[in-house]
Coordinates of C-alpha atoms in Angstrom, one line a residue:
Chain A
M1 CA -6.6 -21.3 74.7
N2 CA -4.9 -18.1 74.1
W3 CA -4.1 -17.3 70.4
E4 CA -2.6 -14.6 69.0
V5 CA -3.1 -13.5 65.5
V6 CA -0.4 -12.6 62.9
I7 CA -1.2 -10.6 59.9
G8 CA 1.1 -9.1 57.1
L9 CA -0.6 -7.6 53.9
E10 CA 0.4 -7.1 50.5
V11 CA -1.3 -4.2 48.4
H12 CA -1.5 -4.1 44.9
C13 CA -2.0 -0.3 43.8
Q14 CA -2.5 0.8 40.0
I15 CA -0.3 4.1 39.6
N16 CA -2.3 6.5 37.9
T17 CA -0.5 7.3 34.6
K18 CA -1.9 7.9 31.4
T19 CA 0.2 5.1 29.9
K20 CA 1.2 1.7 30.7
A21 CA 4.3 0.8 32.4
F22 CA 6.5 -0.2 29.6
C23 CA 4.7 0.8 26.5
G24 CA 2.9 3.8 25.1
C25 CA -0.7 2.4 25.5
S26 CA -3.7 4.5 27.2
T27 CA -4.7 3.1 30.7
A28 CA -8.2 4.9 30.3
F29 CA -10.6 2.6 32.3
G30 CA -13.8 1.1 30.7
S31 CA -12.8 1.1 27.1
E32 CA -13.7 -1.4 24.6
P33 CA -11.9 -4.8 24.9
N34 CA -8.3 -5.1 23.6
T35 CA -8.4 -1.4 22.2
Q36 CA -5.5 -0.3 24.4
T37 CA -3.1 -3.1 23.7
C38 CA 0.2 -3.1 21.3
P39 CA 3.0 -5.8 20.7
V40 CA 4.9 -4.8 24.0
C41 CA 1.8 -5.6 26.3
L42 CA 1.0 -8.4 24.2
G43 CA 4.1 -10.0 24.4
M44 CA 5.1 -10.4 20.7
P45 CA 8.3 -11.8 20.2
G46 CA 11.1 -9.1 20.1
Q47 CA 9.5 -6.1 21.7
L48 CA 11.4 -4.1 24.4
P49 CA 9.9 -2.7 27.4
V50 CA 10.7 1.0 28.3
L51 CA 9.8 2.1 31.8
N52 CA 7.3 5.3 32.2
T53 CA 9.1 7.8 34.1
L54 CA 6.0 9.3 35.9
A55 CA 5.3 5.5 37.4
V56 CA 8.8 5.8 38.9
D57 CA 8.6 9.5 40.2
K58 CA 5.1 8.4 42.0
T59 CA 6.5 5.3 43.3
I60 CA 9.6 7.1 45.0
L61 CA 6.7 9.7 46.3
T62 CA 4.8 7.1 48.2
G63 CA 8.2 6.0 49.5
L64 CA 8.7 9.3 50.9
A65 CA 5.4 9.6 52.3
I66 CA 5.9 6.5 54.4
G67 CA 9.3 7.6 55.7
A68 CA 11.2 4.8 53.4
Q69 CA 14.4 4.8 52.0
I70 CA 14.8 5.2 48.4
N71 CA 17.1 2.8 46.4
L72 CA 19.1 4.8 44.1
E73 CA 19.8 1.9 41.9
S74 CA 16.9 -0.8 41.8
K75 CA 16.7 -3.9 39.5
F76 CA 13.7 -5.6 37.7
D77 CA 13.2 -9.5 37.4
R78 CA 10.9 -11.7 35.7
K79 CA 8.4 -13.9 37.6
N80 CA 7.6 -16.7 35.3
Y81 CA 3.9 -18.3 35.3
F82 CA 1.6 -19.5 32.9
Y83 CA -1.9 -17.8 32.9
P84 CA -4.0 -16.7 29.7
D85 CA -4.3 -13.0 30.8
L86 CA -0.3 -12.8 31.3
P87 CA 0.8 -13.0 27.5
K88 CA 4.3 -12.7 27.9
G89 CA 4.5 -15.8 30.4
Y90 CA 6.0 -13.7 32.7
Q91 CA 5.5 -10.6 34.7
I92 CA 8.1 -7.7 35.0
T93 CA 8.7 -7.0 38.6
Q94 CA 11.1 -6.1 41.2
F95 CA 12.3 -9.0 43.2
T96 CA 15.9 -8.8 44.6
V97 CA 16.2 -4.9 44.8
P98 CA 13.0 -3.0 45.0
L99 CA 12.7 0.8 44.4
V100 CA 11.6 1.8 48.0
E101 CA 12.2 -0.2 51.4
H102 CA 12.1 0.0 55.1
G103 CA 8.9 2.5 55.7
Y104 CA 5.8 2.5 58.1
I105 CA 2.3 3.5 58.7
D106 CA 1.1 4.8 62.2
I107 CA -2.2 3.3 63.3
T108 CA -4.8 3.7 66.1
T109 CA -7.2 1.0 67.1
K110 CA -9.6 1.0 70.2
D111 CA -8.3 -2.5 71.4
R112 CA -4.5 -1.7 70.6
G113 CA -3.9 1.7 70.9
D114 CA -1.4 3.5 68.8
R115 CA 1.2 1.2 66.7
R116 CA 3.7 1.6 64.1
I117 CA 3.5 -1.0 61.2
G118 CA 6.4 -1.7 59.0
I119 CA 6.3 -1.8 55.4
T120 CA 9.1 -4.0 54.2
R121 CA 9.3 -2.6 50.6
I122 CA 7.4 -0.9 47.7
H123 CA 8.3 -2.4 44.3
M124 CA 7.1 -1.9 40.7
E125 CA 5.5 -4.0 38.8
E126 CA 2.9 -4.7 35.6
D127 CA -0.8 -5.7 36.0
A128 CA -2.0 -8.7 34.1
G129 CA -5.1 -8.5 31.7
K130 CA -8.6 -9.3 32.6
S131 CA -9.9 -13.0 32.5
M132 CA -13.9 -13.5 32.4
H133 CA -15.7 -16.8 33.2
E134 CA -19.1 -15.8 34.0
G135 CA -21.9 -17.2 31.7
L136 CA -19.2 -19.0 29.7
D137 CA -19.2 -22.8 29.5
A138 CA -16.0 -24.4 28.2
V139 CA -14.1 -20.8 27.5
S140 CA -12.8 -17.9 29.1
H141 CA -12.6 -14.3 27.9
I142 CA -9.6 -12.3 27.8
D143 CA -9.3 -8.3 28.0
L144 CA -5.8 -7.4 28.1
N145 CA -6.5 -3.7 28.3
R146 CA -5.1 -4.0 31.8
S147 CA -2.0 -6.0 30.8
G148 CA 1.0 -3.9 31.6
I149 CA -0.7 -1.1 33.8
P150 CA 1.7 0.0 36.2
L151 CA 1.6 -1.4 39.9
M152 CA 3.1 -0.8 43.1
E153 CA 3.2 -3.7 45.6
I154 CA 3.2 -2.5 49.0
V155 CA 4.3 -5.5 51.3
S156 CA 4.1 -4.9 55.3
E157 CA 5.9 -6.7 57.9
P158 CA 3.7 -9.3 59.8
D159 CA 3.2 -6.5 62.4
M160 CA -0.7 -6.4 62.7
R161 CA -2.4 -8.4 65.6
S162 CA -6.1 -8.4 64.6
S163 CA -8.5 -7.7 61.7
D164 CA -9.0 -4.3 63.2
E165 CA -5.6 -3.5 62.9
A166 CA -5.1 -4.6 59.4
I167 CA -8.2 -2.6 58.4
A168 CA -6.9 0.6 60.1
Y169 CA -3.7 0.1 58.3
L170 CA -5.1 -0.3 55.0
K171 CA -7.5 2.8 55.6
N172 CA -4.6 5.0 56.4
L173 CA -2.6 3.5 53.5
H174 CA -5.4 4.0 51.2
Q175 CA -5.9 7.7 52.6
V176 CA -2.1 8.8 52.0
I177 CA -2.0 7.1 48.5
R178 CA -5.4 9.3 47.7
F179 CA -3.7 12.4 49.1
L180 CA -0.7 12.1 47.2
G181 CA -2.7 11.5 44.2
V182 CA -0.5 8.7 42.9
S183 CA -3.4 6.3 42.2
G184 CA -7.1 6.6 42.0
A185 CA -7.1 3.8 44.5
D186 CA -10.6 3.1 43.6
M187 CA -11.3 -0.3 45.2
E188 CA -14.5 -1.2 43.1
K189 CA -12.4 -0.8 40.2
G190 CA -9.6 -2.9 41.4
Q191 CA -6.9 0.1 41.7
F192 CA -6.5 -1.1 45.3
R193 CA -6.5 -4.8 46.0
C194 CA -4.9 -6.6 49.0
D195 CA -3.6 -10.0 49.7
A196 CA -3.6 -11.0 53.3
N197 CA -1.2 -13.3 54.9
V198 CA -2.7 -14.9 58.1
S199 CA -1.2 -17.3 60.5
V200 CA -1.9 -18.0 64.6
R201 CA 0.3 -18.8 67.4
H202 CA 0.4 -19.0 71.2
P203 CA 2.0 -15.7 72.2
G204 CA 5.8 -16.0 72.5
D205 CA 6.1 -18.9 70.1
E206 CA 7.5 -19.0 66.4
F207 CA 5.2 -17.6 63.9
G208 CA 2.8 -20.4 62.7
T209 CA 2.2 -21.6 59.1
R210 CA 0.4 -18.8 57.3
T211 CA -2.3 -19.0 54.6
E212 CA -2.5 -16.1 51.8
M213 CA -6.1 -14.7 51.2
K214 CA -5.6 -13.5 47.4
N215 CA -6.9 -10.5 45.7
M216 CA -9.9 -8.7 48.0
N217 CA -11.1 -5.4 47.1
S218 CA -13.1 -4.2 49.8
F219 CA -12.5 -3.4 53.6
R220 CA -15.3 -5.3 54.7
F221 CA -14.4 -8.5 52.7
I222 CA -10.8 -8.4 54.1
K223 CA -12.1 -8.2 57.5
Q224 CA -14.4 -10.9 57.1
A225 CA -11.8 -13.2 55.2
I226 CA -9.5 -12.5 58.0
D227 CA -11.7 -13.3 60.7
Y228 CA -13.1 -16.6 58.9
E229 CA -9.5 -17.7 58.4
V230 CA -8.1 -17.0 62.2
M231 CA -11.3 -19.2 63.2
R232 CA -10.6 -21.8 60.7
Q233 CA -6.8 -22.1 61.5
I234 CA -7.6 -22.3 65.1
E235 CA -10.3 -25.0 64.8
V236 CA -7.5 -26.9 62.5
I237 CA -5.0 -26.9 65.1
E238 CA -7.2 -27.3 68.1
D239 CA -8.7 -30.6 66.2
G240 CA -5.0 -31.9 66.3
G241 CA -4.5 -31.0 62.6
E242 CA -1.9 -28.7 60.9
V243 CA -2.5 -25.7 58.9
V244 CA -1.1 -26.2 55.3
Q245 CA 0.6 -23.4 53.6
E246 CA -1.3 -22.4 50.7
S247 CA -3.2 -19.7 48.8
R248 CA -7.1 -19.2 49.3
L249 CA -9.9 -17.5 47.8
W250 CA -12.6 -15.7 49.8
D251 CA -16.1 -16.3 48.6
S252 CA -18.0 -13.2 49.6
V253 CA -21.3 -14.7 48.6
K254 CA -21.1 -17.8 50.8
N255 CA -18.7 -16.0 53.4
E256 CA -16.2 -18.6 53.3
S257 CA -12.6 -18.9 51.8
R258 CA -11.7 -22.0 49.8
S259 CA -8.4 -23.5 49.0
M260 CA -7.0 -22.6 45.5
R261 CA -4.8 -25.5 45.2
S262 CA -4.8 -27.4 42.1
K263 CA -2.2 -29.6 40.4
E264 CA -0.7 -26.5 39.1
E265 CA 0.1 -25.1 42.6
A266 CA 3.5 -25.7 42.2
N267 CA 4.4 -21.7 42.9
D268 CA 7.7 -22.0 41.3
Y269 CA 8.3 -18.5 39.9
R270 CA 11.9 -19.0 38.7
Y271 CA 12.8 -15.2 39.1
F272 CA 15.6 -14.3 37.1
P273 CA 17.0 -10.8 36.0
E274 CA 15.1 -9.0 33.2
P275 CA 17.6 -9.0 30.7
D276 CA 15.7 -6.3 28.5
L277 CA 16.1 -3.8 31.4
P278 CA 19.3 -2.5 33.0
P279 CA 19.1 -1.3 36.5
L280 CA 17.0 1.8 37.3
R281 CA 19.0 4.8 38.6
V282 CA 17.8 7.9 40.0
S283 CA 19.6 10.4 41.6
Q284 CA 19.5 12.0 45.2
L285 CA 18.5 15.2 43.5
E286 CA 15.7 13.9 41.8
V287 CA 14.5 12.3 44.9
D288 CA 14.9 15.6 46.8
N289 CA 13.1 17.5 43.8
I290 CA 10.0 14.8 44.4
K291 CA 10.4 15.4 48.2
A292 CA 9.9 19.2 47.8
G293 CA 6.7 18.9 45.9
M294 CA 5.1 16.5 48.4
P295 CA 1.5 17.6 49.3
E296 CA 0.5 17.9 53.2
L297 CA -0.4 14.4 54.4
P298 CA -3.4 13.5 56.2
H299 CA -1.9 13.5 59.9
Q300 CA 0.0 16.8 59.2
L301 CA -3.0 18.3 57.7
R302 CA -5.0 17.2 61.0
A303 CA -2.4 18.7 63.2
R304 CA -2.4 21.9 61.4
F305 CA -6.4 22.1 61.6
E306 CA -6.3 21.8 65.5
T307 CA -3.6 24.2 66.0
E308 CA -4.3 26.8 63.1
F309 CA -8.0 26.8 63.4
G310 CA -9.0 25.3 67.0
L311 CA -10.8 22.4 65.5
S312 CA -11.7 19.6 67.8
A313 CA -9.9 16.0 67.1
Y314 CA -13.2 14.8 65.9
D315 CA -13.8 17.7 63.4
A316 CA -10.2 17.7 62.1
D317 CA -10.4 14.0 61.3
V318 CA -13.6 14.1 59.4
L319 CA -12.4 17.3 57.5
T320 CA -9.1 15.3 56.5
Q321 CA -10.7 12.0 55.4
T322 CA -10.0 12.9 51.8
R323 CA -8.1 15.6 50.0
E324 CA -11.3 16.9 48.4
L325 CA -13.0 17.6 52.0
S326 CA -9.9 19.2 53.3
D327 CA -9.4 21.6 50.3
W328 CA -13.1 22.6 50.5
Y329 CA -12.8 23.6 54.1
E330 CA -9.8 25.6 53.4
A331 CA -11.3 27.4 50.6
L332 CA -14.3 28.1 53.0
V333 CA -12.1 29.3 55.7
A334 CA -9.9 31.6 53.3
A335 CA -13.1 33.2 51.9
H336 CA -14.7 33.6 55.5
P337 CA -12.0 33.6 57.9
A338 CA -14.3 35.0 60.8
D339 CA -15.1 31.7 62.6
P340 CA -13.1 28.6 61.3
K341 CA -14.5 26.4 64.2
R342 CA -18.2 27.4 63.4
C343 CA -17.2 26.5 59.8
A344 CA -15.7 23.3 60.5
N345 CA -18.8 22.3 62.8
W346 CA -21.2 23.1 60.5
M347 CA -19.5 21.5 57.4
A348 CA -18.9 18.3 59.3
N349 CA -22.2 17.9 60.9
E350 CA -24.6 19.9 58.8
L351 CA -23.5 20.0 55.3
L352 CA -21.6 16.3 55.2
G353 CA -24.8 14.9 56.6
R354 CA -27.2 16.7 54.2
L355 CA -24.8 15.7 51.3
K356 CA -24.8 12.0 52.4
E357 CA -28.5 12.0 52.1
L358 CA -28.3 13.4 48.6
N359 CA -25.8 10.8 47.8
K360 CA -23.2 13.5 46.9
N361 CA -19.6 13.7 47.7
I362 CA -18.1 17.3 48.7
E363 CA -16.8 17.8 45.5
D364 CA -20.4 17.5 44.2
S365 CA -21.9 19.9 46.6
P366 CA -24.4 22.4 44.9
V367 CA -23.2 25.0 47.8
S368 CA -20.0 26.3 47.0
P369 CA -17.6 27.0 49.8
N370 CA -18.2 30.9 49.1
Q371 CA -21.8 30.6 49.7
F372 CA -21.7 28.3 52.5
G373 CA -19.4 30.9 54.2
E374 CA -21.8 33.5 53.5
L375 CA -24.3 31.4 55.6
M376 CA -22.0 31.3 58.3
D377 CA -21.5 34.7 58.4
R378 CA -25.2 35.2 58.3
M379 CA -25.0 33.5 61.7
G380 CA -22.0 35.5 62.9
D381 CA -23.5 38.8 62.8
N382 CA -26.9 37.6 64.0
T383 CA -28.9 38.1 60.9
I384 CA -30.2 34.7 61.5
S385 CA -30.2 31.9 64.5
G386 CA -28.5 28.8 64.0
K387 CA -32.2 27.1 63.9
I388 CA -33.0 29.1 60.9
A389 CA -29.7 28.6 59.4
K390 CA -30.5 24.9 59.0
D391 CA -33.6 25.6 57.2
V392 CA -31.7 28.3 54.9
L393 CA -28.9 25.5 54.3
D394 CA -31.8 23.3 53.1
A395 CA -33.1 25.8 51.0
M396 CA -29.7 26.4 49.3
L397 CA -29.3 22.7 48.6
E398 CA -32.5 22.7 47.0
S399 CA -32.5 25.9 45.0
G400 CA -28.7 26.8 44.8
K401 CA -29.7 30.3 45.7
S402 CA -27.3 32.2 48.1
A403 CA -28.2 32.4 51.7
D404 CA -29.0 36.2 51.7
A405 CA -31.6 35.8 48.7
I406 CA -33.2 32.9 50.8
I407 CA -33.1 35.0 53.8
D408 CA -34.6 38.3 51.8
E409 CA -37.2 36.1 50.0
K410 CA -38.4 34.3 53.1
G411 CA -38.3 37.2 55.4
L412 CA -36.2 35.1 58.0
K413 CA -34.2 38.1 59.0
Q414 CA -33.7 37.6 62.8
V415 CA -35.8 39.8 64.9
S416 CA -33.6 41.7 67.5
D417 CA -35.8 44.7 67.9
T418 CA -36.4 45.1 71.6
G419 CA -40.0 46.7 71.3
A420 CA -41.3 43.8 68.7
I421 CA -40.0 41.1 71.2
D422 CA -41.5 42.8 74.4
A423 CA -45.0 43.2 72.1
M424 CA -44.6 39.1 71.6
I425 CA -43.9 38.4 75.0
L426 CA -46.7 40.4 76.6
E427 CA -49.0 38.9 74.2
I428 CA -48.1 35.4 75.2
M429 CA -48.1 36.3 78.7
A430 CA -51.7 37.8 78.3
A431 CA -52.8 34.6 76.8
N432 CA -51.4 32.2 79.5
Q433 CA -52.2 34.2 82.5
G434 CA -52.4 31.0 84.6
Q435 CA -48.6 29.9 83.8
V436 CA -47.6 33.4 84.5
D437 CA -48.9 33.1 88.0
A438 CA -47.4 29.8 88.3
Y439 CA -43.8 30.8 87.3
R440 CA -44.2 33.9 89.7
G441 CA -45.3 31.4 92.5
G442 CA -42.0 29.7 92.0
K443 CA -42.5 27.2 89.2
D444 CA -39.1 28.2 87.6
K445 CA -39.3 25.4 85.2
L446 CA -41.9 27.1 83.0
F447 CA -39.5 29.8 81.8
G448 CA -38.6 27.1 78.8
F449 CA -42.4 27.2 78.1
F450 CA -42.3 30.9 77.5
V451 CA -39.2 31.0 75.6
G452 CA -40.8 28.2 73.3
Q453 CA -43.9 30.2 72.8
V454 CA -42.0 33.2 72.0
M455 CA -39.8 31.6 69.3
K456 CA -42.9 29.7 67.9
A457 CA -44.8 33.2 67.7
S458 CA -42.1 34.5 65.8
K459 CA -41.5 31.4 63.7
G460 CA -38.1 31.0 64.9
K461 CA -36.8 34.6 64.0
A462 CA -36.5 36.1 67.5
N463 CA -32.9 36.6 68.6
P464 CA -32.9 33.7 71.2
G465 CA -30.3 35.5 73.6
M466 CA -32.7 38.8 73.6
V467 CA -35.6 36.6 74.2
N468 CA -34.3 35.0 77.1
Q469 CA -33.2 38.4 78.6
R470 CA -36.7 40.2 78.1
L471 CA -38.6 37.1 79.1
K472 CA -36.8 37.3 82.6
E473 CA -37.3 41.0 82.9
L474 CA -41.0 41.1 81.9
L475 CA -42.0 37.7 84.0
K476 CA -40.6 39.4 87.0
G477 CA -43.8 41.8 86.8
Chain B
M1 CA 22.5 -33.6 40.7
D2 CA 19.3 -35.3 39.4
I3 CA 16.9 -33.3 37.6
D4 CA 12.9 -33.9 37.8
V5 CA 12.2 -33.7 34.2
Q6 CA 8.3 -34.0 34.6
K7 CA 8.4 -31.0 37.1
V8 CA 10.3 -29.1 34.7
A9 CA 7.9 -29.9 32.0
M10 CA 5.0 -29.1 33.7
L11 CA 6.3 -25.5 34.5
A12 CA 7.2 -25.1 31.0
R13 CA 3.7 -26.6 29.8
I14 CA 5.8 -29.1 27.6
R15 CA 3.9 -32.6 27.6
L16 CA 6.7 -35.4 27.8
N17 CA 5.9 -39.0 27.6
D18 CA 8.0 -41.3 30.0
D19 CA 10.2 -42.8 27.1
E20 CA 11.1 -38.8 26.4
A21 CA 11.4 -38.0 30.0
T22 CA 14.0 -40.9 30.4
E23 CA 16.1 -40.0 27.2
L24 CA 16.0 -36.2 28.2
A25 CA 17.1 -36.8 31.8
P26 CA 20.9 -37.7 31.3
Q27 CA 21.0 -34.8 28.7
L28 CA 19.7 -32.1 31.1
N29 CA 21.8 -33.4 33.8
E30 CA 24.9 -33.1 31.7
I31 CA 23.8 -29.3 30.6
L32 CA 23.5 -28.4 34.5
G33 CA 26.6 -30.2 35.3
Y34 CA 28.4 -28.1 32.7
V35 CA 26.8 -24.7 34.1
D36 CA 27.8 -25.9 37.6
Q37 CA 31.5 -25.6 36.7
L38 CA 30.7 -21.8 37.5
A39 CA 30.1 -22.6 41.1
A40 CA 34.0 -23.2 41.4
V41 CA 34.9 -19.6 40.7
N42 CA 35.5 -17.6 44.0
T43 CA 33.1 -14.5 43.7
D44 CA 33.8 -13.3 47.4
G45 CA 33.6 -9.4 47.1
I46 CA 32.5 -9.0 43.8
T47 CA 29.2 -7.2 43.3
P48 CA 26.4 -9.1 41.3
T49 CA 26.1 -7.8 37.8
A50 CA 22.6 -6.9 37.2
H51 CA 22.9 -6.3 33.6
P52 CA 26.0 -7.2 31.2
H53 CA 25.9 -3.5 30.0
D54 CA 26.8 -0.9 32.2
A55 CA 23.9 1.5 31.2
A56 CA 21.2 2.9 33.2
M57 CA 17.8 2.6 32.1
P58 CA 16.2 5.1 29.6
L59 CA 12.8 6.0 30.6
R60 CA 9.5 6.9 28.6
A61 CA 7.3 10.1 28.9
N62 CA 4.0 9.5 30.2
V63 CA 2.4 10.3 26.7
V64 CA -0.1 8.0 24.7
T65 CA 1.6 7.0 21.6
N66 CA -0.5 4.1 20.3
G67 CA -3.9 3.9 19.3
N68 CA -6.4 1.1 18.7
R69 CA -5.2 -1.6 16.4
R70 CA -7.2 -4.2 17.5
D71 CA -8.1 -5.8 14.3
A72 CA -4.3 -6.0 13.3
L73 CA -3.4 -7.4 16.6
Q74 CA -6.0 -9.8 16.8
A75 CA -5.6 -11.2 13.4
V76 CA -3.0 -13.7 14.6
A77 CA -5.3 -15.2 17.6
P78 CA -6.7 -18.5 17.2
K79 CA -10.1 -17.4 18.4
T80 CA -11.7 -14.0 19.2
E81 CA -15.2 -12.9 20.2
S82 CA -16.5 -9.4 20.4
G83 CA -13.1 -8.1 20.8
L84 CA -12.2 -10.7 23.4
Y85 CA -9.6 -13.5 23.1
V86 CA -11.1 -16.7 23.7
V87 CA -9.2 -19.4 25.7
P88 CA -9.9 -22.9 26.9
K89 CA -11.8 -22.5 30.4
V90 CA -9.5 -21.3 33.1
I91 CA -10.8 -22.1 36.7
E92 CA -9.7 -19.8 39.8

């Protein structure tokens, strides 16, 4: 039977402000528990929240980057539920009128090609504290440092039709958020967490009953969880059962999900307007100013790298994966503008590969853009061949020395002197008379053998173009 | 309108025995009926009021103003351990 998968995603993204959403407590990660709290974020009676202006600006910037509408007046509401990591007994969120509505993210997947995924809304809210259960018997431990950290909740339309599309959407969204600098979006630190709403139906039917997979923070787990849930729902229906609308928790150790239903399942949040906060008003001028300061987005950078520098789509894609990568490449080309394509090629294929082996990101590269550019220039002016350049790059990464210093020190300068090259060729011909005769007798394939021998004799330093040319000449006899 | 007293009590984390629930039900229903009179007002064409004051929200600068006051703040907690609040076990 033919099934269609329907996926909608909710992303909770920590906004990287210095202070919490509604108080002057620090948001620094990894501090001693409960050292960054105050009466406001502890929910003490009589305390009043005051919203952080930067959290507002960053949410607006995100909205503009996804082509969304910014609501010049938005509202805050209380979402009521009991949990020990929520000291007030409610979360301040935006329920009726969010700050941002009607945006989109464009994605491409192998199976379904280019698609536009709608974003229903982005609203501001506050994070809860952290509960710890592991290794504890009858109790749980609560750290409220995270309580009140500002979040954007980014809610998509149910527009995705496969787990691959869901991951493509998340990766593109994650990339945009990183480029904007509105969040660290570090998934391991819980700064970018995902809830997935999944249902199945026969194509053309109404939406099926959905389940919600809660709080996943790795692309791999999200894909596994969605795939598992799709199979589970199809089995339930094909066995004559009905999917129950519920929240489920993904267990990444057992590779299965389980129902979070309990006797307290009654998900009745009793939203009502937050009486402590009047409406949030922003002016069109403020929005325009934020728009004017918007950095280039990944897709714009990719297009510019292709047209301005003539890069292949592949290289442009690799070099725009992170802001750090594209900044590094631009610094490289600015300092060494001779051959942007060579720079891109070598950066994408040689430098990044080696950094990966060293377990380093581009921002921790021991070789600076300027030093790397010097190496590119030495190839450009035929001081060294590409083959030697790879050895020089290895030495640069190991020693931190400049390309010129290494070329000098190791005597790697390319031999382009006809006399010297001729001498090497004649020596090799004399030592391999049999092959010379065979070549002259019509065995053209032996040419490669001679090239190899000469390059070997020169320890790779002979200019390959000249070796080819002189060999042809001298082998003619 | 008939109120489900036990459901409301559960949402508010208030434990009621059956006698209390039976006693409270008519009282709560009376309150709801009283408030329900508001539904008779014609609100066509009236913008919902988000807040009683016609004020825009003041905002705070992104500047840390609070230091570590853990000891003082945890003095009122029933139980703490190594700086963490201790609560009855919560199962996810």
